[in-house]
Amino acid sequence: MANRHLARSIVLQTLFEWDTTHASEKDASEILKRNVEEFGGGETDQPFMEQLLSGVLAKKPDVDLIIEKAAPEWPLGRIAPVDRNILRLGLYELLFADRAQVPAKVAINEAIELAKTFGGESSGRFVNGVLGAVYKEIGEPGKDEQGKKAQKVRYEDMPLQQLGGAVVYAKHDGQVYLALVHDVFGHWTLSKGKIGDAPEIANETVEEGTVREIKEEIGIDITIDEKIGENEYVASHPEKGKYRKHVTYFLGKAEYEPLKLQAGKGGLDDAKWFRLQDIIDLNFYDDMLPIVTAAVQKLLDKSGK
């Protein structure tokens, strides 16, 4: 609806002023009232704007972590204030709004339109890249309902990024435990990271890089037992466009010791050990299930159960 687009524009202007003046959340409500009076007219949906503003502010810590994960090369302080708050608004609607009221593609398209209207020359592309990356991570909800407007990019022409990850296990008090990390999208998943992504480690093997990344991410040393599997998927960089991520997964043995999720690991908010029999109740990404299942079977075979 046209008035909903206007409402989002007013909320965006409110967020921009709140952010750049370092106002309080209480002040944000007053800023919204003033903006409604100045720009809204009689066609705006004020309850929608109030709910949208309060929702964005309430979820700001989670949304900012997601921005850091989706755009790791762009710290929040380096993102233009307009773009930063368009992303906050768009991600809130994409991830936390009622999808029956705001389908995923509507949330993305509305944010892109705001970027084109209020942002700089490259804002639309930047916002599209970040929201597109998050949309991919959450499984592309509503994809089957989209039209046939697929941007044709040759898969083999996309840049390739190598990553390594591991199903980390340890034995403690006669039981087998797995070390898992939790992301801000609400899923338990495997610790992983980029291989050879800096000059000083450019020649490391996937195995060496995986051991290094596990240590950097959750603070423990592992010994790789064997390769478990691999997967590959398309991701989107806010500026460089689409690229392929190829992840190789290993079974890695560790000592049962406290996990220490390292600071600066954007997108992750927890790391825990789980008994093997307890992981069945956890929320995994669909593409993780075959990897975890294969690892569990190998661990059961090792234990003779």
mmCIF file of C-alpha atoms in Angstrom:
data_model
loop_
_atom_site.group_PDB
_atom_site.id
_atom_site.type_symbol
_atom_site.label_atom_id
_atom_site.label_comp_id
_atom_site.label_asym_id
_atom_site.label_seq_id
_atom_site.Cartn_x
_atom_site.Cartn_y
_atom_site.Cartn_z
ATOM 1 C CA MET A 1 0.000 0.000 0.000
ATOM 2 C CA ALA A 2 1.226 3.485 -0.836
ATOM 3 C CA ASN A 3 0.688 4.788 2.688
ATOM 4 C CA ARG A 4 2.843 1.946 4.075
ATOM 5 C CA HIS A 5 5.735 3.097 1.887
ATOM 6 C CA LEU A 6 5.285 6.640 3.189
ATOM 7 C CA ALA A 7 5.114 5.257 6.724
ATOM 8 C CA ARG A 8 8.438 3.462 6.261
ATOM 9 C CA SER A 9 9.963 6.678 4.915
ATOM 10 C CA ILE A 10 8.899 8.550 8.046
ATOM 11 C CA VAL A 11 10.213 5.801 10.326
ATOM 12 C CA LEU A 12 13.513 5.879 8.426
ATOM 13 C CA GLN A 13 13.824 9.646 8.912
ATOM 14 C CA THR A 14 13.067 9.131 12.608
ATOM 15 C CA LEU A 15 15.742 6.421 12.939
ATOM 16 C CA PHE A 16 18.243 8.612 11.106
ATOM 17 C CA GLU A 17 17.705 11.526 13.485
ATOM 18 C CA TRP A 18 17.688 9.239 16.533
ATOM 19 C CA ASP A 19 20.960 7.634 15.415
ATOM 20 C CA THR A 20 22.878 10.737 14.392
ATOM 21 C CA THR A 21 21.856 12.804 17.443
ATOM 22 C CA HIS A 22 22.394 9.893 19.877
ATOM 23 C CA ALA A 23 18.889 10.377 21.226
ATOM 24 C CA SER A 24 17.213 8.023 23.688
ATOM 25 C CA GLU A 25 14.486 5.544 22.750
ATOM 26 C CA LYS A 26 11.972 7.761 24.531
ATOM 27 C CA ASP A 27 13.145 10.684 22.411
ATOM 28 C CA ALA A 28 12.677 8.535 19.296
ATOM 29 C CA SER A 29 8.921 8.410 19.957
ATOM 30 C CA GLU A 30 8.784 12.190 20.149
ATOM 31 C CA ILE A 31 10.816 12.496 16.953
ATOM 32 C CA LEU A 32 8.344 10.173 15.233
ATOM 33 C CA LYS A 33 5.366 12.271 16.353
ATOM 34 C CA ARG A 34 7.020 15.384 14.991
ATOM 35 C CA ASN A 35 7.856 13.714 11.675
ATOM 36 C CA VAL A 36 4.328 12.399 11.296
ATOM 37 C CA GLU A 37 2.946 15.897 11.754
ATOM 38 C CA GLU A 38 5.452 17.341 9.282
ATOM 39 C CA PHE A 39 5.452 14.686 6.547
ATOM 40 C CA GLY A 40 2.582 12.308 7.171
ATOM 41 C CA GLY A 41 -0.631 14.015 6.245
ATOM 42 C CA GLY A 42 -3.866 12.080 6.733
ATOM 43 C CA GLU A 43 -2.893 8.951 4.832
ATOM 44 C CA THR A 44 -0.240 7.532 7.134
ATOM 45 C CA ASP A 45 -0.724 4.437 9.271
ATOM 46 C CA GLN A 46 0.451 5.705 12.656
ATOM 47 C CA PRO A 47 0.002 2.422 14.612
ATOM 48 C CA PHE A 48 2.113 0.678 11.942
ATOM 49 C CA MET A 49 4.847 3.317 12.266
ATOM 50 C CA GLU A 50 4.888 3.124 16.057
ATOM 51 C CA GLN A 51 5.111 -0.660 15.964
ATOM 52 C CA LEU A 52 7.834 -0.572 13.319
ATOM 53 C CA LEU A 53 9.928 1.982 15.197
ATOM 54 C CA SER A 54 9.628 0.206 18.553
ATOM 55 C CA GLY A 55 10.396 -3.131 16.887
ATOM 56 C CA VAL A 56 13.555 -1.864 15.208
ATOM 57 C CA LEU A 57 14.799 -0.283 18.431
ATOM 58 C CA ALA A 58 14.049 -3.416 20.470
ATOM 59 C CA LYS A 59 15.862 -5.693 18.010
ATOM 60 C CA LYS A 60 18.713 -3.299 17.251
ATOM 61 C CA PRO A 61 21.438 -5.396 19.022
ATOM 62 C CA ASP A 62 20.443 -8.523 17.072
ATOM 63 C CA VAL A 63 20.044 -6.655 13.799
ATOM 64 C CA ASP A 64 23.435 -4.953 14.152
ATOM 65 C CA LEU A 65 25.097 -8.336 14.684
ATOM 66 C CA ILE A 66 23.439 -9.600 11.521
ATOM 67 C CA ILE A 67 24.704 -6.590 9.566
ATOM 68 C CA GLU A 68 28.223 -7.356 10.809
ATOM 69 C CA LYS A 69 27.908 -10.938 9.643
ATOM 70 C CA ALA A 70 26.401 -10.112 6.266
ATOM 71 C CA ALA A 71 28.804 -7.225 5.550
ATOM 72 C CA PRO A 72 32.013 -8.118 7.452
ATOM 73 C CA GLU A 73 34.105 -5.641 5.465
ATOM 74 C CA TRP A 74 31.844 -2.754 6.486
ATOM 75 C CA PRO A 75 31.902 -2.037 10.247
ATOM 76 C CA LEU A 76 28.737 -0.281 11.386
ATOM 77 C CA GLY A 77 30.601 2.967 11.949
ATOM 78 C CA ARG A 78 31.749 3.014 8.317
ATOM 79 C CA ILE A 79 28.283 2.535 6.866
ATOM 80 C CA ALA A 80 26.550 5.780 5.957
ATOM 81 C CA PRO A 81 23.915 6.605 8.621
ATOM 82 C CA VAL A 82 21.092 6.507 6.055
ATOM 83 C CA ASP A 83 22.163 3.097 4.755
ATOM 84 C CA ARG A 84 22.749 1.790 8.276
ATOM 85 C CA ASN A 85 19.208 2.617 9.339
ATOM 86 C CA ILE A 86 17.659 1.363 6.106
ATOM 87 C CA LEU A 87 19.368 -1.956 6.822
ATOM 88 C CA ARG A 88 18.057 -1.965 10.392
ATOM 89 C CA LEU A 89 14.529 -1.298 9.202
ATOM 90 C CA GLY A 90 14.702 -3.791 6.325
ATOM 91 C CA LEU A 91 16.276 -6.563 8.398
ATOM 92 C CA TYR A 92 13.725 -6.102 11.164
ATOM 93 C CA GLU A 93 10.890 -6.576 8.679
ATOM 94 C CA LEU A 94 12.665 -9.450 6.915
ATOM 95 C CA LEU A 95 13.426 -11.388 10.094
ATOM 96 C CA PHE A 96 10.971 -10.368 12.793
ATOM 97 C CA ALA A 97 7.815 -8.947 11.213
ATOM 98 C CA ASP A 98 4.693 -11.001 10.510
ATOM 99 C CA ARG A 99 5.522 -12.611 7.162
ATOM 100 C CA ALA A 100 1.844 -12.841 6.274
ATOM 101 C CA GLN A 101 1.715 -9.042 6.478
ATOM 102 C CA VAL A 102 5.194 -8.348 5.124
ATOM 103 C CA PRO A 103 6.496 -11.075 2.771
ATOM 104 C CA ALA A 104 10.279 -11.362 2.591
ATOM 105 C CA LYS A 105 10.527 -9.909 -0.905
ATOM 106 C CA VAL A 106 8.357 -6.952 0.095
ATOM 107 C CA ALA A 107 10.687 -6.194 3.011
ATOM 108 C CA ILE A 108 13.717 -6.327 0.692
ATOM 109 C CA ASN A 109 12.150 -4.324 -2.133
ATOM 110 C CA GLU A 110 10.853 -1.628 0.209
ATOM 111 C CA ALA A 111 14.315 -1.212 1.734
ATOM 112 C CA ILE A 112 15.905 -0.955 -1.712
ATOM 113 C CA GLU A 113 13.415 1.724 -2.727
ATOM 114 C CA LEU A 114 14.196 3.683 0.440
ATOM 115 C CA ALA A 115 17.903 3.399 -0.369
ATOM 116 C CA LYS A 116 17.361 4.725 -3.876
ATOM 117 C CA THR A 117 15.311 7.631 -2.569
ATOM 118 C CA PHE A 118 17.298 8.674 0.502
ATOM 119 C CA GLY A 119 20.741 7.127 0.052
ATOM 120 C CA GLY A 120 23.717 7.739 -2.195
ATOM 121 C CA GLU A 121 24.461 6.494 -5.682
ATOM 122 C CA SER A 122 25.496 3.013 -4.543
ATOM 123 C CA SER A 123 23.067 2.681 -1.609
ATOM 124 C CA GLY A 124 20.506 0.599 -3.489
ATOM 125 C CA ARG A 125 23.091 -1.940 -4.548
ATOM 126 C CA PHE A 126 24.636 -2.069 -1.078
ATOM 127 C CA VAL A 127 21.303 -2.607 0.686
ATOM 128 C CA ASN A 128 20.282 -5.178 -1.900
ATOM 129 C CA GLY A 129 23.528 -7.078 -1.359
ATOM 130 C CA VAL A 130 23.274 -7.210 2.414
ATOM 131 C CA LEU A 131 19.587 -8.114 2.549
ATOM 132 C CA GLY A 132 20.074 -10.626 -0.261
ATOM 133 C CA ALA A 133 22.838 -12.340 1.699
ATOM 134 C CA VAL A 134 20.624 -12.600 4.786
ATOM 135 C CA TYR A 135 17.692 -13.797 2.667
ATOM 136 C CA LYS A 136 19.918 -16.609 1.366
ATOM 137 C CA GLU A 137 21.009 -17.519 4.902
ATOM 138 C CA ILE A 138 17.443 -17.921 6.148
ATOM 139 C CA GLY A 139 16.490 -20.258 3.306
ATOM 140 C CA GLU A 140 14.909 -17.831 0.812
ATOM 141 C CA PRO A 141 11.351 -17.858 2.247
ATOM 142 C CA GLY A 142 8.718 -17.297 -0.415
ATOM 143 C CA LYS A 143 11.149 -18.068 -3.232
ATOM 144 C CA ASP A 144 8.679 -20.411 -4.939
ATOM 145 C CA GLU A 145 6.125 -17.609 -4.994
ATOM 146 C CA GLN A 146 8.397 -15.280 -6.944
ATOM 147 C CA GLY A 147 8.115 -14.669 -10.622
ATOM 148 C CA LYS A 148 10.662 -15.903 -13.096
ATOM 149 C CA LYS A 149 12.896 -12.853 -12.890
ATOM 150 C CA ALA A 150 16.123 -14.619 -12.069
ATOM 151 C CA GLN A 151 19.297 -12.732 -12.730
ATOM 152 C CA LYS A 152 21.349 -14.978 -14.959
ATOM 153 C CA VAL A 153 24.904 -15.293 -13.703
ATOM 154 C CA ARG A 154 27.033 -18.177 -14.904
ATOM 155 C CA TYR A 155 27.825 -20.305 -11.894
ATOM 156 C CA GLU A 156 31.309 -21.205 -13.103
ATOM 157 C CA ASP A 157 32.159 -17.520 -13.551
ATOM 158 C CA MET A 158 31.526 -16.637 -9.907
ATOM 159 C CA PRO A 159 34.608 -16.166 -7.670
ATOM 160 C CA LEU A 160 35.273 -19.091 -5.339
ATOM 161 C CA GLN A 161 35.948 -18.753 -1.613
ATOM 162 C CA GLN A 162 37.257 -21.765 0.311
ATOM 163 C CA LEU A 163 36.116 -22.392 3.877
ATOM 164 C CA GLY A 164 36.777 -25.137 6.370
ATOM 165 C CA GLY A 165 34.652 -26.332 9.269
ATOM 166 C CA ALA A 166 34.458 -29.209 11.690
ATOM 167 C CA VAL A 167 32.159 -31.368 13.727
ATOM 168 C CA VAL A 168 34.165 -31.015 16.937
ATOM 169 C CA TYR A 169 33.770 -33.827 19.451
ATOM 170 C CA ALA A 170 35.172 -34.757 22.850
ATOM 171 C CA LYS A 171 34.741 -37.579 25.319
ATOM 172 C CA HIS A 172 33.805 -36.771 28.916
ATOM 173 C CA ASP A 173 32.598 -39.041 31.734
ATOM 174 C CA GLY A 174 32.043 -41.887 29.291
ATOM 175 C CA GLN A 175 29.914 -39.827 26.890
ATOM 176 C CA VAL A 176 30.527 -38.133 23.558
ATOM 177 C CA TYR A 177 29.900 -34.396 23.272
ATOM 178 C CA LEU A 178 29.726 -32.094 20.235
ATOM 179 C CA ALA A 179 30.830 -28.443 20.270
ATOM 180 C CA LEU A 180 28.331 -26.255 18.402
ATOM 181 C CA VAL A 181 27.937 -22.529 17.839
ATOM 182 C CA HIS A 182 24.676 -20.586 17.807
ATOM 183 C CA ASP A 183 23.988 -17.762 15.371
ATOM 184 C CA VAL A 184 21.714 -14.769 15.631
ATOM 185 C CA PHE A 185 19.341 -16.356 13.106
ATOM 186 C CA GLY A 186 18.391 -18.896 15.815
ATOM 187 C CA HIS A 187 20.268 -21.960 14.521
ATOM 188 C CA TRP A 188 22.906 -24.218 16.018
ATOM 189 C CA THR A 189 25.622 -24.879 13.486
ATOM 190 C CA LEU A 190 29.262 -25.863 13.020
ATOM 191 C CA SER A 191 32.271 -23.694 13.641
ATOM 192 C CA LYS A 192 33.937 -22.727 10.355
ATOM 193 C CA GLY A 193 35.938 -19.992 8.678
ATOM 194 C CA LYS A 194 37.809 -18.760 5.626
ATOM 195 C CA ILE A 195 40.910 -20.547 4.365
ATOM 196 C CA GLY A 196 43.985 -18.610 3.241
ATOM 197 C CA ASP A 197 42.267 -15.226 3.340
ATOM 198 C CA ALA A 198 45.326 -13.224 4.404
ATOM 199 C CA PRO A 199 48.822 -12.977 2.877
ATOM 200 C CA GLU A 200 50.517 -14.674 5.831
ATOM 201 C CA ILE A 201 48.274 -17.759 5.528
ATOM 202 C CA ALA A 202 47.757 -17.769 1.773
ATOM 203 C CA ASN A 203 49.413 -21.183 1.350
ATOM 204 C CA GLU A 204 47.750 -23.039 4.218
ATOM 205 C CA THR A 205 45.886 -26.268 3.489
ATOM 206 C CA VAL A 206 42.172 -26.638 4.173
ATOM 207 C CA GLU A 207 43.025 -28.848 7.144
ATOM 208 C CA GLU A 208 45.478 -26.321 8.588
ATOM 209 C CA GLY A 209 43.038 -23.481 8.056
ATOM 210 C CA THR A 210 40.208 -25.386 9.706
ATOM 211 C CA VAL A 211 42.297 -26.085 12.821
ATOM 212 C CA ARG A 212 43.252 -22.399 12.964
ATOM 213 C CA GLU A 213 39.678 -21.155 12.478
ATOM 214 C CA ILE A 214 38.251 -23.446 15.188
ATOM 215 C CA LYS A 215 40.875 -22.166 17.619
ATOM 216 C CA GLU A 216 40.133 -18.554 16.692
ATOM 217 C CA GLU A 217 36.359 -18.989 16.911
ATOM 218 C CA ILE A 218 35.748 -21.125 19.999
ATOM 219 C CA GLY A 219 39.146 -21.193 21.680
ATOM 220 C CA ILE A 220 40.029 -24.896 21.558
ATOM 221 C CA ASP A 221 42.585 -27.030 19.733
ATOM 222 C CA ILE A 222 41.410 -29.881 17.537
ATOM 223 C CA THR A 223 43.023 -32.814 15.789
ATOM 224 C CA ILE A 224 41.406 -33.717 12.494
ATOM 225 C CA ASP A 225 40.327 -37.343 12.198
ATOM 226 C CA GLU A 226 38.893 -37.426 8.688
ATOM 227 C CA LYS A 227 36.887 -35.546 6.100
ATOM 228 C CA ILE A 228 33.103 -35.733 6.581
ATOM 229 C CA GLY A 229 31.721 -33.947 3.555
ATOM 230 C CA GLU A 230 31.444 -30.662 1.717
ATOM 231 C CA ASN A 231 28.866 -28.286 0.360
ATOM 232 C CA GLU A 232 28.826 -25.272 -1.899
ATOM 233 C CA TYR A 233 26.409 -22.405 -2.194
ATOM 234 C CA VAL A 234 26.096 -18.959 -3.699
ATOM 235 C CA ALA A 235 26.496 -15.902 -1.476
ATOM 236 C CA SER A 236 26.323 -12.202 -2.236
ATOM 237 C CA HIS A 237 28.816 -9.490 -1.345
ATOM 238 C CA PRO A 238 27.347 -5.974 -0.956
ATOM 239 C CA GLU A 239 29.829 -4.549 -3.472
ATOM 240 C CA LYS A 240 31.439 -7.438 -5.359
ATOM 241 C CA GLY A 241 28.235 -9.297 -6.172
ATOM 242 C CA LYS A 242 27.662 -13.061 -6.208
ATOM 243 C CA TYR A 243 30.338 -15.605 -5.405
ATOM 244 C CA ARG A 244 30.585 -19.291 -4.489
ATOM 245 C CA LYS A 245 31.370 -20.522 -1.006
ATOM 246 C CA HIS A 246 32.845 -24.027 -0.883
ATOM 247 C CA VAL A 247 32.984 -25.507 2.612
ATOM 248 C CA THR A 248 34.891 -28.673 3.509
ATOM 249 C CA TYR A 249 33.883 -30.283 6.805
ATOM 250 C CA PHE A 250 36.001 -32.563 8.977
ATOM 251 C CA LEU A 251 35.566 -34.641 12.099
ATOM 252 C CA GLY A 252 37.807 -33.046 14.719
ATOM 253 C CA LYS A 253 38.741 -34.363 18.145
ATOM 254 C CA ALA A 254 39.267 -32.025 21.109
ATOM 255 C CA GLU A 255 39.645 -32.096 24.854
ATOM 256 C CA TYR A 256 36.454 -31.435 26.813
ATOM 257 C CA GLU A 257 37.192 -27.962 28.094
ATOM 258 C CA PRO A 258 35.209 -24.707 28.309
ATOM 259 C CA LEU A 259 34.370 -23.131 24.969
ATOM 260 C CA LYS A 260 35.232 -19.459 24.614
ATOM 261 C CA LEU A 261 33.388 -17.736 21.784
ATOM 262 C CA GLN A 262 35.828 -15.128 20.616
ATOM 263 C CA ALA A 263 34.933 -11.461 20.368
ATOM 264 C CA GLY A 264 34.444 -10.093 16.882
ATOM 265 C CA LYS A 265 32.838 -13.235 15.473
ATOM 266 C CA GLY A 266 29.890 -11.383 13.945
ATOM 267 C CA GLY A 267 26.640 -13.297 13.758
ATOM 268 C CA LEU A 268 27.406 -15.759 16.582
ATOM 269 C CA ASP A 269 26.099 -15.369 20.103
ATOM 270 C CA ASP A 270 26.860 -18.664 21.898
ATOM 271 C CA ALA A 271 28.976 -21.819 21.895
ATOM 272 C CA LYS A 272 28.151 -24.968 23.895
ATOM 273 C CA TRP A 273 28.911 -28.638 24.315
ATOM 274 C CA PHE A 274 25.982 -31.012 23.735
ATOM 275 C CA ARG A 275 25.727 -34.690 24.511
ATOM 276 C CA LEU A 276 25.398 -36.718 21.344
ATOM 277 C CA GLN A 277 21.883 -37.868 22.244
ATOM 278 C CA ASP A 278 20.685 -34.305 22.844
ATOM 279 C CA ILE A 279 21.422 -32.778 19.455
ATOM 280 C CA ILE A 280 18.308 -34.317 17.875
ATOM 281 C CA ASP A 281 16.227 -31.533 19.455
ATOM 282 C CA LEU A 282 18.364 -28.674 18.131
ATOM 283 C CA ASN A 283 17.484 -26.321 15.301
ATOM 284 C CA PHE A 284 19.966 -26.907 12.439
ATOM 285 C CA TYR A 285 20.113 -25.508 8.927
ATOM 286 C CA ASP A 286 18.912 -28.039 6.366
ATOM 287 C CA ASP A 287 22.301 -28.232 4.646
ATOM 288 C CA MET A 288 23.988 -28.974 7.992
ATOM 289 C CA LEU A 289 21.889 -32.014 8.786
ATOM 290 C CA PRO A 290 23.635 -34.430 6.354
ATOM 291 C CA ILE A 291 27.048 -33.330 7.662
ATOM 292 C CA VAL A 292 26.085 -33.690 11.314
ATOM 293 C CA THR A 293 24.288 -36.987 10.668
ATOM 294 C CA ALA A 294 27.327 -38.441 8.904
ATOM 295 C CA ALA A 295 29.571 -37.364 11.773
ATOM 296 C CA VAL A 296 27.254 -38.821 14.393
ATOM 297 C CA GLN A 297 27.172 -42.143 12.560
ATOM 298 C CA LYS A 298 30.971 -42.248 12.433
ATOM 299 C CA LEU A 299 31.193 -41.464 16.140
ATOM 300 C CA LEU A 300 28.678 -44.221 16.932
ATOM 301 C CA ASP A 301 30.692 -46.643 14.793
ATOM 302 C CA LYS A 302 33.871 -45.656 16.659
ATOM 303 C CA SER A 303 32.212 -46.340 19.997
ATOM 304 C CA GLY A 304 30.758 -49.652 18.773
ATOM 305 C CA LYS A 305 27.147 -48.638 19.462
#
